[in-house]
Short mmCIF file of C-alpha atoms and ligand atoms in Angstrom, two decimals:
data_model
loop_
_atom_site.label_atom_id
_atom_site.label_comp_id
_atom_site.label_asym_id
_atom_site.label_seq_id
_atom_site.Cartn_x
_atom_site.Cartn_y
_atom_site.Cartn_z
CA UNK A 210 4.18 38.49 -4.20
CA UNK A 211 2.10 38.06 -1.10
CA UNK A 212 -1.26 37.09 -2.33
CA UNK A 213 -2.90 38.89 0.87
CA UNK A 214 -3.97 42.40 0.74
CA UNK A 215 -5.15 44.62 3.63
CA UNK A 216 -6.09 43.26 7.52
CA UNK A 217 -5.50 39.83 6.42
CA UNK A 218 -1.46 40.76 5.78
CA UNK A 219 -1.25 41.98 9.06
CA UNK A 220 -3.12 39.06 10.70
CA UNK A 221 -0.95 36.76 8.80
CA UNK A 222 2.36 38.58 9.42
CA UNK A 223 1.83 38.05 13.05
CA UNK A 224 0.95 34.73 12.74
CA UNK A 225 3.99 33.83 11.08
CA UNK A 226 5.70 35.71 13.95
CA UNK A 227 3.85 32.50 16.48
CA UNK A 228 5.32 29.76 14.73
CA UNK A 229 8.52 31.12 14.25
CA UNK A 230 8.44 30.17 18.00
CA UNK A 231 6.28 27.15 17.66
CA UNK A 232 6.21 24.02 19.64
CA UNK A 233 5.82 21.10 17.19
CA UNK A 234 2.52 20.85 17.89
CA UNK A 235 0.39 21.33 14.95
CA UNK A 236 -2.98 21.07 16.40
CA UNK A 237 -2.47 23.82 19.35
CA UNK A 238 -1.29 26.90 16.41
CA UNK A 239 -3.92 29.50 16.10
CA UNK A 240 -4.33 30.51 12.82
CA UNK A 241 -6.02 33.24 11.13
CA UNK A 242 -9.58 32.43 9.95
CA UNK A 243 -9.22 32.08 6.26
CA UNK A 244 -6.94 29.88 6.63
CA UNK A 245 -9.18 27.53 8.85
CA UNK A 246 -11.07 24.26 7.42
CA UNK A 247 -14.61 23.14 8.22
CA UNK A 248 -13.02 19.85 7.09
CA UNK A 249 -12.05 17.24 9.77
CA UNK A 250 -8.58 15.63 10.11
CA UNK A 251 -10.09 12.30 10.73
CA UNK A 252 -12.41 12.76 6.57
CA UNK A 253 -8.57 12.70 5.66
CA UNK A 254 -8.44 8.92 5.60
CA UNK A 255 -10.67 8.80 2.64
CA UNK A 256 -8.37 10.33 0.69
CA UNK A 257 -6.92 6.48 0.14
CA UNK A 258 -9.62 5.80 -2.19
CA UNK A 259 -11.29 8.43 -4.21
CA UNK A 260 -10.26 5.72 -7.10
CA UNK A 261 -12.18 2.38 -6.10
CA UNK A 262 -11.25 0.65 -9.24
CA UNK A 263 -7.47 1.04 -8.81
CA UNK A 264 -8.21 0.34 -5.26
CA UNK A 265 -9.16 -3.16 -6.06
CA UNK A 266 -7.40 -3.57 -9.33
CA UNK A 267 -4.65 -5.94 -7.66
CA UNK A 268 -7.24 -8.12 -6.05
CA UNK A 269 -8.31 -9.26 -10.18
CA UNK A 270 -4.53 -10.02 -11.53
CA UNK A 271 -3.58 -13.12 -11.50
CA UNK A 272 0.50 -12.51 -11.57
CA UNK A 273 2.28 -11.52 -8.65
CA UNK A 274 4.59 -9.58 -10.12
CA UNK A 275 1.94 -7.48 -12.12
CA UNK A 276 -0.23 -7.35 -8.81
CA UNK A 277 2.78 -5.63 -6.91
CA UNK A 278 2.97 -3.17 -9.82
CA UNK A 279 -0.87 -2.35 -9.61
CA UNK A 280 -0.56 -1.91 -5.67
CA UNK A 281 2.49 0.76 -6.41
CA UNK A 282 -0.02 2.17 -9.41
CA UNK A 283 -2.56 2.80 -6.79
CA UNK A 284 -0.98 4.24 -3.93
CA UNK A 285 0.85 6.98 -6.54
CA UNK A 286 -2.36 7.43 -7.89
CA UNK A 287 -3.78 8.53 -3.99
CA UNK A 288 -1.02 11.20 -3.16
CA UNK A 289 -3.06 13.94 -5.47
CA UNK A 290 -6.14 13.74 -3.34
CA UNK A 291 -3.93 13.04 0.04
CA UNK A 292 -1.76 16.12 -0.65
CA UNK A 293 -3.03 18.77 -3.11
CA UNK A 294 -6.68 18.42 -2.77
CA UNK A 295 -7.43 20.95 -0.16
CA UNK A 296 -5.00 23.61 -2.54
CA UNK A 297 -6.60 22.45 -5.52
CA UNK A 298 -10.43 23.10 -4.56
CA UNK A 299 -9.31 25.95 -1.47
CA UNK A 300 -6.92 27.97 -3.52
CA UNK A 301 -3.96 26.96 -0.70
CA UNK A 302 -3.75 24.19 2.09
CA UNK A 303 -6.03 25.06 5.18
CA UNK A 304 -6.17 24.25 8.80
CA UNK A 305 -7.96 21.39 9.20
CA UNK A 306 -10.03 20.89 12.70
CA UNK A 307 -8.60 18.79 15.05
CA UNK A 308 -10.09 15.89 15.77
CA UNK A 309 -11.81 14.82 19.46
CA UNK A 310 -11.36 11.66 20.66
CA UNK A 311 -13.58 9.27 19.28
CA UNK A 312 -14.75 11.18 16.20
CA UNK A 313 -16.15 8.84 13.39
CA UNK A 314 -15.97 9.46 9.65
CA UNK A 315 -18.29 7.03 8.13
CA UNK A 316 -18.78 6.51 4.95
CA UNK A 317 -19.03 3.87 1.46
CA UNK A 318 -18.07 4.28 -2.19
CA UNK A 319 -20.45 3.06 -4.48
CA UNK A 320 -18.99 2.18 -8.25
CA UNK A 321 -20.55 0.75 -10.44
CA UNK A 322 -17.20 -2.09 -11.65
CA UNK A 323 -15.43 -1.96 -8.29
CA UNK A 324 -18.93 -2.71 -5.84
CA UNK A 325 -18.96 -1.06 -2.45
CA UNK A 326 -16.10 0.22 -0.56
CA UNK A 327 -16.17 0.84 2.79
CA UNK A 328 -14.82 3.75 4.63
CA UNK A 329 -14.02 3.97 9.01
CA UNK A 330 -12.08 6.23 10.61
CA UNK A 331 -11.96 6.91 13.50
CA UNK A 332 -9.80 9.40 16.24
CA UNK A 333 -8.07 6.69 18.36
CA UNK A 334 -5.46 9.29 20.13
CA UNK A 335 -6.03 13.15 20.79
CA UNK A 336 -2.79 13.52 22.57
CA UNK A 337 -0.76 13.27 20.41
CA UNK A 338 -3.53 13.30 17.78
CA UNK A 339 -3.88 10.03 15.85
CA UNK A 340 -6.03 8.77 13.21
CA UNK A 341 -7.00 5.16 12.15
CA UNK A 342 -8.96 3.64 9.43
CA UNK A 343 -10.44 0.97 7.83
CA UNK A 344 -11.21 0.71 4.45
CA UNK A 345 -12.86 -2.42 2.80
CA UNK A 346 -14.48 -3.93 -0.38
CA UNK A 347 -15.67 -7.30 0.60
CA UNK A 348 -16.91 -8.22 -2.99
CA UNK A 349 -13.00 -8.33 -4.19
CA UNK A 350 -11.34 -8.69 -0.36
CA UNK A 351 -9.29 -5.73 -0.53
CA UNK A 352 -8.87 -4.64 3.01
CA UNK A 353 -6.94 -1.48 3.78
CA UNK A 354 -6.18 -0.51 7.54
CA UNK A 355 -3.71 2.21 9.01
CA UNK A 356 -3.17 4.88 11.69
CA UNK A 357 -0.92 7.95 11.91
CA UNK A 358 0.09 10.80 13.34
CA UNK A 359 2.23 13.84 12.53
CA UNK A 360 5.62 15.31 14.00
CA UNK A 361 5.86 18.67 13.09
CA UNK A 362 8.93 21.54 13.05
CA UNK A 363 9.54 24.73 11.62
CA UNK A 364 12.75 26.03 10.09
CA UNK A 365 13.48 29.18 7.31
CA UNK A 366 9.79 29.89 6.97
CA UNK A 367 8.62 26.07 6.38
CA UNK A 368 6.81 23.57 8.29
CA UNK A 369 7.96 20.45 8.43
CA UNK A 370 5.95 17.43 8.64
CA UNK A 371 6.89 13.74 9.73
CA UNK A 372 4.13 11.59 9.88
CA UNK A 373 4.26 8.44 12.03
CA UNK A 374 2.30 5.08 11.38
CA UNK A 375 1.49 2.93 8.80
CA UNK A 376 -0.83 1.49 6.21
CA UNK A 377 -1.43 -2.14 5.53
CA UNK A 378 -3.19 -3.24 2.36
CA UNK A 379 -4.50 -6.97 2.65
CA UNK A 380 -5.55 -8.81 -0.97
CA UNK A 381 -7.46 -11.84 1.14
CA UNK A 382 -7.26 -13.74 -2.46
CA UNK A 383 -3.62 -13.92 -2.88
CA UNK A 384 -3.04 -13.96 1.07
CA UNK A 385 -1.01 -11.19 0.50
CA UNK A 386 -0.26 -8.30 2.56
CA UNK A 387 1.46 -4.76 1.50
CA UNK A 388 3.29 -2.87 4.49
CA UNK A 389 3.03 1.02 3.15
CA UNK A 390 5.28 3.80 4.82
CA UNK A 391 4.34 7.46 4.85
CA UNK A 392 5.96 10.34 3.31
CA UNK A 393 7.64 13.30 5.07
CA UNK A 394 6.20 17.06 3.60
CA UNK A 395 6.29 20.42 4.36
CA UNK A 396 4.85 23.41 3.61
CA UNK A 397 5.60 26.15 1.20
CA UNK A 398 4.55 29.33 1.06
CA UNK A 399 4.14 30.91 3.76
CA UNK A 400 5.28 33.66 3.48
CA UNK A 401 2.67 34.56 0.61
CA UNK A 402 0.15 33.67 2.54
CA UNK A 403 -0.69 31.10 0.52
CA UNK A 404 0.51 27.40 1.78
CA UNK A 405 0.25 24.31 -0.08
CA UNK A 406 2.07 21.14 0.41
CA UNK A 407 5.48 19.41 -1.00
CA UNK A 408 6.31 15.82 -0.30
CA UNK A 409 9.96 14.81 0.42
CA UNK A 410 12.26 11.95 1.31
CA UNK A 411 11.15 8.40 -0.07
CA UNK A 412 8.53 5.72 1.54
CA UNK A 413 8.74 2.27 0.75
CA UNK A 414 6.39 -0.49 -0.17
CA UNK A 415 7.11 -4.20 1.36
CA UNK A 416 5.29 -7.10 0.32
CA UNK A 417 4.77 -10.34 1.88
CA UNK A 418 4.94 -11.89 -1.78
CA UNK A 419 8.57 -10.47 -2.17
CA UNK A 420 8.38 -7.37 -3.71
CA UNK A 421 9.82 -4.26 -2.74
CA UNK A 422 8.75 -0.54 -3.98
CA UNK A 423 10.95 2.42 -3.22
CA UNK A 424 9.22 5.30 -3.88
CA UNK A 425 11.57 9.15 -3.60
CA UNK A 426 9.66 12.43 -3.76
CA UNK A 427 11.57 15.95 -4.79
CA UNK A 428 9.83 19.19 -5.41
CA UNK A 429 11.05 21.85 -7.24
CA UNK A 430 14.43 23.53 -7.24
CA UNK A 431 15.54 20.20 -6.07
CA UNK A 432 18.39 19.63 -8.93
CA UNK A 433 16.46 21.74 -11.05
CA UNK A 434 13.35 19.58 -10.86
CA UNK A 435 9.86 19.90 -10.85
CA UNK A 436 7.07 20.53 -8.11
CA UNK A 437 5.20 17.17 -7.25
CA UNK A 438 7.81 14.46 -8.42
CA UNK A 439 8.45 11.00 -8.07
CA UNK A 440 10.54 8.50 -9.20
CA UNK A 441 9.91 4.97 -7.87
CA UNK A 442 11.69 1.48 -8.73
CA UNK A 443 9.93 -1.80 -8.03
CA UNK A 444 12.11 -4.31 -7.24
CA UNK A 445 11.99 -8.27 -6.46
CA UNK A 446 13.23 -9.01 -3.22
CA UNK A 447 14.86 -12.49 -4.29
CA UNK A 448 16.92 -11.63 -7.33
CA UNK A 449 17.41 -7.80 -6.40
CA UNK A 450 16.45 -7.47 -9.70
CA UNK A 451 15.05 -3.72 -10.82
CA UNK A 452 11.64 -4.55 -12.91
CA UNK A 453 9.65 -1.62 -13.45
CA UNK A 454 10.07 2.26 -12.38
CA UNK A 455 7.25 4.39 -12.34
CA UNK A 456 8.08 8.83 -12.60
CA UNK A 457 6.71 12.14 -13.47
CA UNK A 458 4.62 14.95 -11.15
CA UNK A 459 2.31 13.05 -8.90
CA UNK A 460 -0.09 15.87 -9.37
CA UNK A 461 -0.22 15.40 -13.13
CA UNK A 462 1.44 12.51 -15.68
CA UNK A 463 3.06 8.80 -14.45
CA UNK A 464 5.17 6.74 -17.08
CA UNK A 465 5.64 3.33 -15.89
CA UNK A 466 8.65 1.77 -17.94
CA UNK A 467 9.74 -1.91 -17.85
CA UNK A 468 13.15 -1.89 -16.92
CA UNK A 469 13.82 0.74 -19.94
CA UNK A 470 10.73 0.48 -21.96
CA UNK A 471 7.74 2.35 -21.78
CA UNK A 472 4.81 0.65 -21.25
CA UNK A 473 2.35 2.77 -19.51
CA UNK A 474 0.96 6.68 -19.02
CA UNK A 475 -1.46 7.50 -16.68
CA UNK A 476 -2.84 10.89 -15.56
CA UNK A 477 -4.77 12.09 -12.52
CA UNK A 478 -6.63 14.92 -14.30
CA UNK A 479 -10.34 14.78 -16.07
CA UNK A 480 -9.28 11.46 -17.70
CA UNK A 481 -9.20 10.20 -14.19
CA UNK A 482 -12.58 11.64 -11.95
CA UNK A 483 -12.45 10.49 -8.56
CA UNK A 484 -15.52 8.72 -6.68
CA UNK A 485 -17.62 10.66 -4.36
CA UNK A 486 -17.85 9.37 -1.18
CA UNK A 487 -21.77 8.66 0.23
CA UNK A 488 -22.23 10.33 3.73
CA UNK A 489 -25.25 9.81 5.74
CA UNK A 490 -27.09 13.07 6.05
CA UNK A 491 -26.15 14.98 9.12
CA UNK A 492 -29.61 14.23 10.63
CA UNK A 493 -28.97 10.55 10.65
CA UNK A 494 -25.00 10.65 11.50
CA UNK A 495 -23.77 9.55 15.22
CA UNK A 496 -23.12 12.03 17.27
CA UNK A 497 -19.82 11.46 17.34
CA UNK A 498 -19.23 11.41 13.27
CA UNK A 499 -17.42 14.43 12.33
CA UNK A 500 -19.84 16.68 10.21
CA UNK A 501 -22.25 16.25 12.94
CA UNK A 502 -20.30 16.98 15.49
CA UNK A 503 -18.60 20.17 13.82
CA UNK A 504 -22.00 21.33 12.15
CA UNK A 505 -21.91 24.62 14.21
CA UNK A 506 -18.45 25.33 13.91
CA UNK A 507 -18.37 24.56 9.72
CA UNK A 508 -21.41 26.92 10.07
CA UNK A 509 -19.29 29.62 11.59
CA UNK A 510 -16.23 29.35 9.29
CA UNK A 511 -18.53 29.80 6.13
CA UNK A 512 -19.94 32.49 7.37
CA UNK A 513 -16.76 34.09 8.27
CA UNK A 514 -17.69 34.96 11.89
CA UNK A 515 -14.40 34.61 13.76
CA UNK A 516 -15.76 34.92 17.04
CA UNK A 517 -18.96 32.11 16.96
CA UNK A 518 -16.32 30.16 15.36
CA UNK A 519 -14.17 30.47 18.36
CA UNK A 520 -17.53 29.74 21.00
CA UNK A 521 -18.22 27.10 18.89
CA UNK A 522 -15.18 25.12 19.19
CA UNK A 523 -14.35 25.65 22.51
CA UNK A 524 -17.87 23.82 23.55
CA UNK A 525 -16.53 20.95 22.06
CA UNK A 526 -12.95 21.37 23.35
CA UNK A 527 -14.03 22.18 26.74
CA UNK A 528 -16.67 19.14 26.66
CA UNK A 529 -13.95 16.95 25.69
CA UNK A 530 -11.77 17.99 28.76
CA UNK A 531 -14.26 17.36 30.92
CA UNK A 532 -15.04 14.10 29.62
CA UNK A 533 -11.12 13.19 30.04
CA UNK A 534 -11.40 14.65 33.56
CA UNK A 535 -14.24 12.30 34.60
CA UNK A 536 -12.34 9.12 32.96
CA UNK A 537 -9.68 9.86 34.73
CA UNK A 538 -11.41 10.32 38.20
CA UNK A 539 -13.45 7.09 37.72
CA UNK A 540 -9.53 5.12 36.24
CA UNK A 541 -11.82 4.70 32.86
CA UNK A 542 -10.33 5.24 29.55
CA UNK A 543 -12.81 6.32 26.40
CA UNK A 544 -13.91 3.11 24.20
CA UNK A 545 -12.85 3.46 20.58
CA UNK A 546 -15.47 2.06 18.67
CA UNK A 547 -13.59 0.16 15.96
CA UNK A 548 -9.98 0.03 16.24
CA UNK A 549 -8.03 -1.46 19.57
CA UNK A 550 -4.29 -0.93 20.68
CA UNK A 551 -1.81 -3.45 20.19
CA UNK A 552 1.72 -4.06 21.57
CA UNK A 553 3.19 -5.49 17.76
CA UNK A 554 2.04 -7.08 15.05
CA UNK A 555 3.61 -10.15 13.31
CA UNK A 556 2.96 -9.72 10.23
CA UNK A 557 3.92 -6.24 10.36
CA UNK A 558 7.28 -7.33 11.81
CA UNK A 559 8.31 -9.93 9.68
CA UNK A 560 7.56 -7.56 6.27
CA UNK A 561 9.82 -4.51 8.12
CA UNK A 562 12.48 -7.03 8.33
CA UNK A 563 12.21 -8.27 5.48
CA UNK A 564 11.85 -4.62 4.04
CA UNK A 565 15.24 -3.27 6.39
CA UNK A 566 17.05 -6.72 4.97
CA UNK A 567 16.61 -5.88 1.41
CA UNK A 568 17.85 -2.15 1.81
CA UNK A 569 20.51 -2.86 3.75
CA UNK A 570 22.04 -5.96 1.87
CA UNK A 571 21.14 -4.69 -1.90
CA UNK A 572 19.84 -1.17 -2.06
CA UNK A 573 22.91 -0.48 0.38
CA UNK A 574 20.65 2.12 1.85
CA UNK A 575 20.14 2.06 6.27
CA UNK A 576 16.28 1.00 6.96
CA UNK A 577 14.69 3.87 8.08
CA UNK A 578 12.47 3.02 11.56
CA UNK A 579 9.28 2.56 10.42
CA UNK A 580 7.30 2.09 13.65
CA UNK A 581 7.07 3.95 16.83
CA UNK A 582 4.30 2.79 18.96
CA UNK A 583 5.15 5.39 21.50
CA UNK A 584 4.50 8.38 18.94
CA UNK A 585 1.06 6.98 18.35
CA UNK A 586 -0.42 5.86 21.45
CA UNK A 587 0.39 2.28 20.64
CA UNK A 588 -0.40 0.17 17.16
CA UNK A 589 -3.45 0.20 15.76
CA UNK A 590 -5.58 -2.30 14.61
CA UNK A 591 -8.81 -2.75 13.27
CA UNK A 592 -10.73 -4.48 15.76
CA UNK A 593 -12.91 -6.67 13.28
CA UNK A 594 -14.52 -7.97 16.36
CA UNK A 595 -15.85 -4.60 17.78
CA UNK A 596 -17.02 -3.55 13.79
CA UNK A 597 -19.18 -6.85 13.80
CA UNK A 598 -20.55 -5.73 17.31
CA UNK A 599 -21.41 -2.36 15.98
CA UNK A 600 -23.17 -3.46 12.71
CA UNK A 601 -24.74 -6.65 14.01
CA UNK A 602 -26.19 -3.96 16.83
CA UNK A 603 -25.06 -6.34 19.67
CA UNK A 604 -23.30 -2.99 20.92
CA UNK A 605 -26.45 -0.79 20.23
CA UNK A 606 -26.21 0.23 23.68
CA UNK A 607 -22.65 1.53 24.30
CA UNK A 608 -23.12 3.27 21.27
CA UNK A 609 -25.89 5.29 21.84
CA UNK A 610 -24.72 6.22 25.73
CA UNK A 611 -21.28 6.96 23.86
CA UNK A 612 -23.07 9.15 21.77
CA UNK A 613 -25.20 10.75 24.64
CA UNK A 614 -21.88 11.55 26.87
CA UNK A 615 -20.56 13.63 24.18
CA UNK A 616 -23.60 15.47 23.22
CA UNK A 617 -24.50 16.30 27.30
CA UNK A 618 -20.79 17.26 27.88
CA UNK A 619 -21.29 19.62 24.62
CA UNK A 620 -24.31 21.16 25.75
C1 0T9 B 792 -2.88 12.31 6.83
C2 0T9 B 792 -2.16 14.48 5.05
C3 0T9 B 792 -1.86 14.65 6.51
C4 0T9 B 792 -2.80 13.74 7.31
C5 0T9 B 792 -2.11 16.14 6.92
C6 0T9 B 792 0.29 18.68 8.02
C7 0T9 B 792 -1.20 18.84 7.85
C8 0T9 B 792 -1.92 17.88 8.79
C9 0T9 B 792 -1.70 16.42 8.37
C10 0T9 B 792 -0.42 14.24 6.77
C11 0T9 B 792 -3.31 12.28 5.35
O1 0T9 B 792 -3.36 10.95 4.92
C12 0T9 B 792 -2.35 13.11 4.52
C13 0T9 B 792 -2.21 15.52 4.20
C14 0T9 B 792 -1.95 16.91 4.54
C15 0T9 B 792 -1.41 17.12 5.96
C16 0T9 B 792 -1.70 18.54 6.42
C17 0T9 B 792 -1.16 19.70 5.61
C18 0T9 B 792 -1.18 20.82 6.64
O2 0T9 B 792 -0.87 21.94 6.40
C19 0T9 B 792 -1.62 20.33 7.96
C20 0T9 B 792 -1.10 21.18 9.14
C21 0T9 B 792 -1.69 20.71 10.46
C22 0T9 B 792 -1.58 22.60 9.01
O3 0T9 B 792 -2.72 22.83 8.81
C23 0T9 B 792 -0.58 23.71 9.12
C24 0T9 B 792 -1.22 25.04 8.87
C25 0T9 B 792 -1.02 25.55 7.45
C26 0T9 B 792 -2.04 25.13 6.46
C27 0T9 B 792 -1.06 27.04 7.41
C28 0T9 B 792 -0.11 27.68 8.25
#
């Protein structure tokens, strides 16, 4: 049953209709308006660590082996907020806004056992649209840092999602490093009117300590399973040996066993509150962070005013055209403020080897290809040089005539 009633069934029937014939590009669909976000793509990022203390949880254990299982623990533990959040709180999956080039989303966690967490993300690509991020807690050096984009298709009423990139988690302690794949999703139910998100296919988990996490989502119907599960099997990359698996919904219940014994349940619900992340008020916020920057358009949306919503985002869309138009006449390119493009990365390499070596020779599975710089713009990195430029404001200057050209072009 369709859980639209009246001009909003129409509306949605012919949107349904336009991506029947869509292009793969998410970002370019128009969709009706209650199915638009006031939330930002590039807020997404802190979706990695509404949980600070299982966020730097590895950094305290003193056994490698227990440290790759707390690393796995944590990452299951962030695909609730990544991926059923917005249906959770919105009542289905929503449109977020698509990010401009540039757009910030600052922010810190503050807890109380874990310290402060930092949050930066930042737009580094808007064609195709990429993301980056940085997220750190100094006080236990664990250093997150990523970038992706999506690769979209639509088939028998679904959209189907790819996303491109990676995450790296760093534990400066242990000099150890974590190479993270993505999932693949789609989304369900469209046709109700009401989508939400499913995850699929598997993503693996390399580390540079020698431990290897192979992680398989299904939804339901798939061999009579459940919405929301996952089965994963740590392994250790030496031996081959299969130490602990970790299953249930990712949305609700997680027993990790030890090879057959239980030895853990953890839930995501109440038991479980995430961590608010602290924002700068709007007044204080670049003018390139992404509440400030979409103020007027989040403003439309809530008021339900279609139109103003419309005027409102094509200032910033045509603003940003223009701004491309001018870098292009004077052969500049737009700064990003934190992140920089790379060609490879060693370390990177050397764990998707070592990651492709262990499927192949005793998983007996092909690697999948886990990096395509030319999807993304290029690799990503956090440029810890730039960040120390922006704090220590040595780069005070760039960043408020950075922040000047975007709000004169928005004018
Ligand atoms: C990175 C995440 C990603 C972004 C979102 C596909 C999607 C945009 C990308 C992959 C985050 O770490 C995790 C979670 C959800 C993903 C989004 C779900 C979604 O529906 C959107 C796309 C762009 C749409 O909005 C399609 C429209 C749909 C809601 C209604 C037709």
């Amino acid at each position: 049953a369709s859980a639209l009633t009246g001009s909003a069934k129409s509306t949605w029937a012919s949107f349904l209709k336009s991506i029947a014939s869509f292009n793969g590009d998410l970002a370019s669909m128009t969709a009706p308006p209650f199915i638009l976000s006031k939330t930002s793509l590039v807020e997404y990022s802190a979706y990695w660590t509404e949980h600070p203390k299982l966020f730097v949880a590895p950094a305290k254990e003193q056994d490698p082996e227990k440290r790759a299982l707390l690393v796995l623990k944590w990452f299951l533990s962030t695909l609730k907020q990544q991926y059923s959040s917005r249906s959770e709180k919105l009542g289905s999956e929503k449109k977020p806004l698509n990010p401009f080039l540039g757009e910030l989303f600052l922010g810190h966690w503050e807890d109380e056992e874990a310290g402060r967490t930092e949050l930066i993300s930042e737009q580094v690509s808007h064609h195709p649209p990429v993301t980056a991020y940085s997220i750190f807690n100094e006080k236990h050096g664990v250093k997150l840092q990523g970038y992706n984009g999506q690769k979209a298709g639509f088939a028998s009423m679904t959209i189907n999602v790819k996303q491109v990139g990676i995450a790296r988690l760093r534990l400066e302690k242990w000099d150890e490093e974590y190479l993270i794949t993505l999932p693949a999703l789609h989304i369900e139910g469209l046709v109700y009117g009401s989508p939400f998100v499913e995850l699929e296919k598997s993503t693996i988990i390399q580390s540079s300590s020698g431990f290897f996490a192979k992680i398989d989502y299904s939804g339901k119907g798939w061999v009579g399973g459940k919405s929301n599960s996952v089965s994963a099997e740590l392994y250790d990359n030496k031996t081959g040996k299969l130490l602990y698996t970790i299953s249930g919904q990712w949305t609700k219940e997680l027993v990790v066993k030890k090879v057959k014994t239980e030895v853990e349940r953890f839930e995501h619900g109440e038991k479980n509150p995430t961590t608010g992340l602290t924002i700068k008020p709007i007044e204080e916020q670049d003018p390139l962070e992404s509440r400030r920057a979409w103020a007027k358009v989040g403003a439309a949306i809530d008021k339900g005013d279609y139109d103003e919503t419309g005027i409102e985002k094509s200032k910033i869309e045509n603003a940003q055209r223009n701004l491309r138009k001018k870098e292009k006449e004077e052969g500049t390119t737009w700064e990003r403020r934190y992140f920089s493009a790379v060609d490879k990365v060693d370390d990177v390499d050397a764990l998707v080897e070592r990651a492709g070596k262990f499927m192949k020779g005793v998983l007996g599975i092909t690697p999948f290809c886990m990096d395509e710089p030319a999807k993304t713009n290029g690799v990503w990195v956090f440029d810890t040089k730039k960040y120390e430029d922006v704090v220590s404001g040595r780069k005070a200057e760039e960043v408020r005539r950075a922040g000047e050209t975007v709000l004169e072009a928005t004018e």
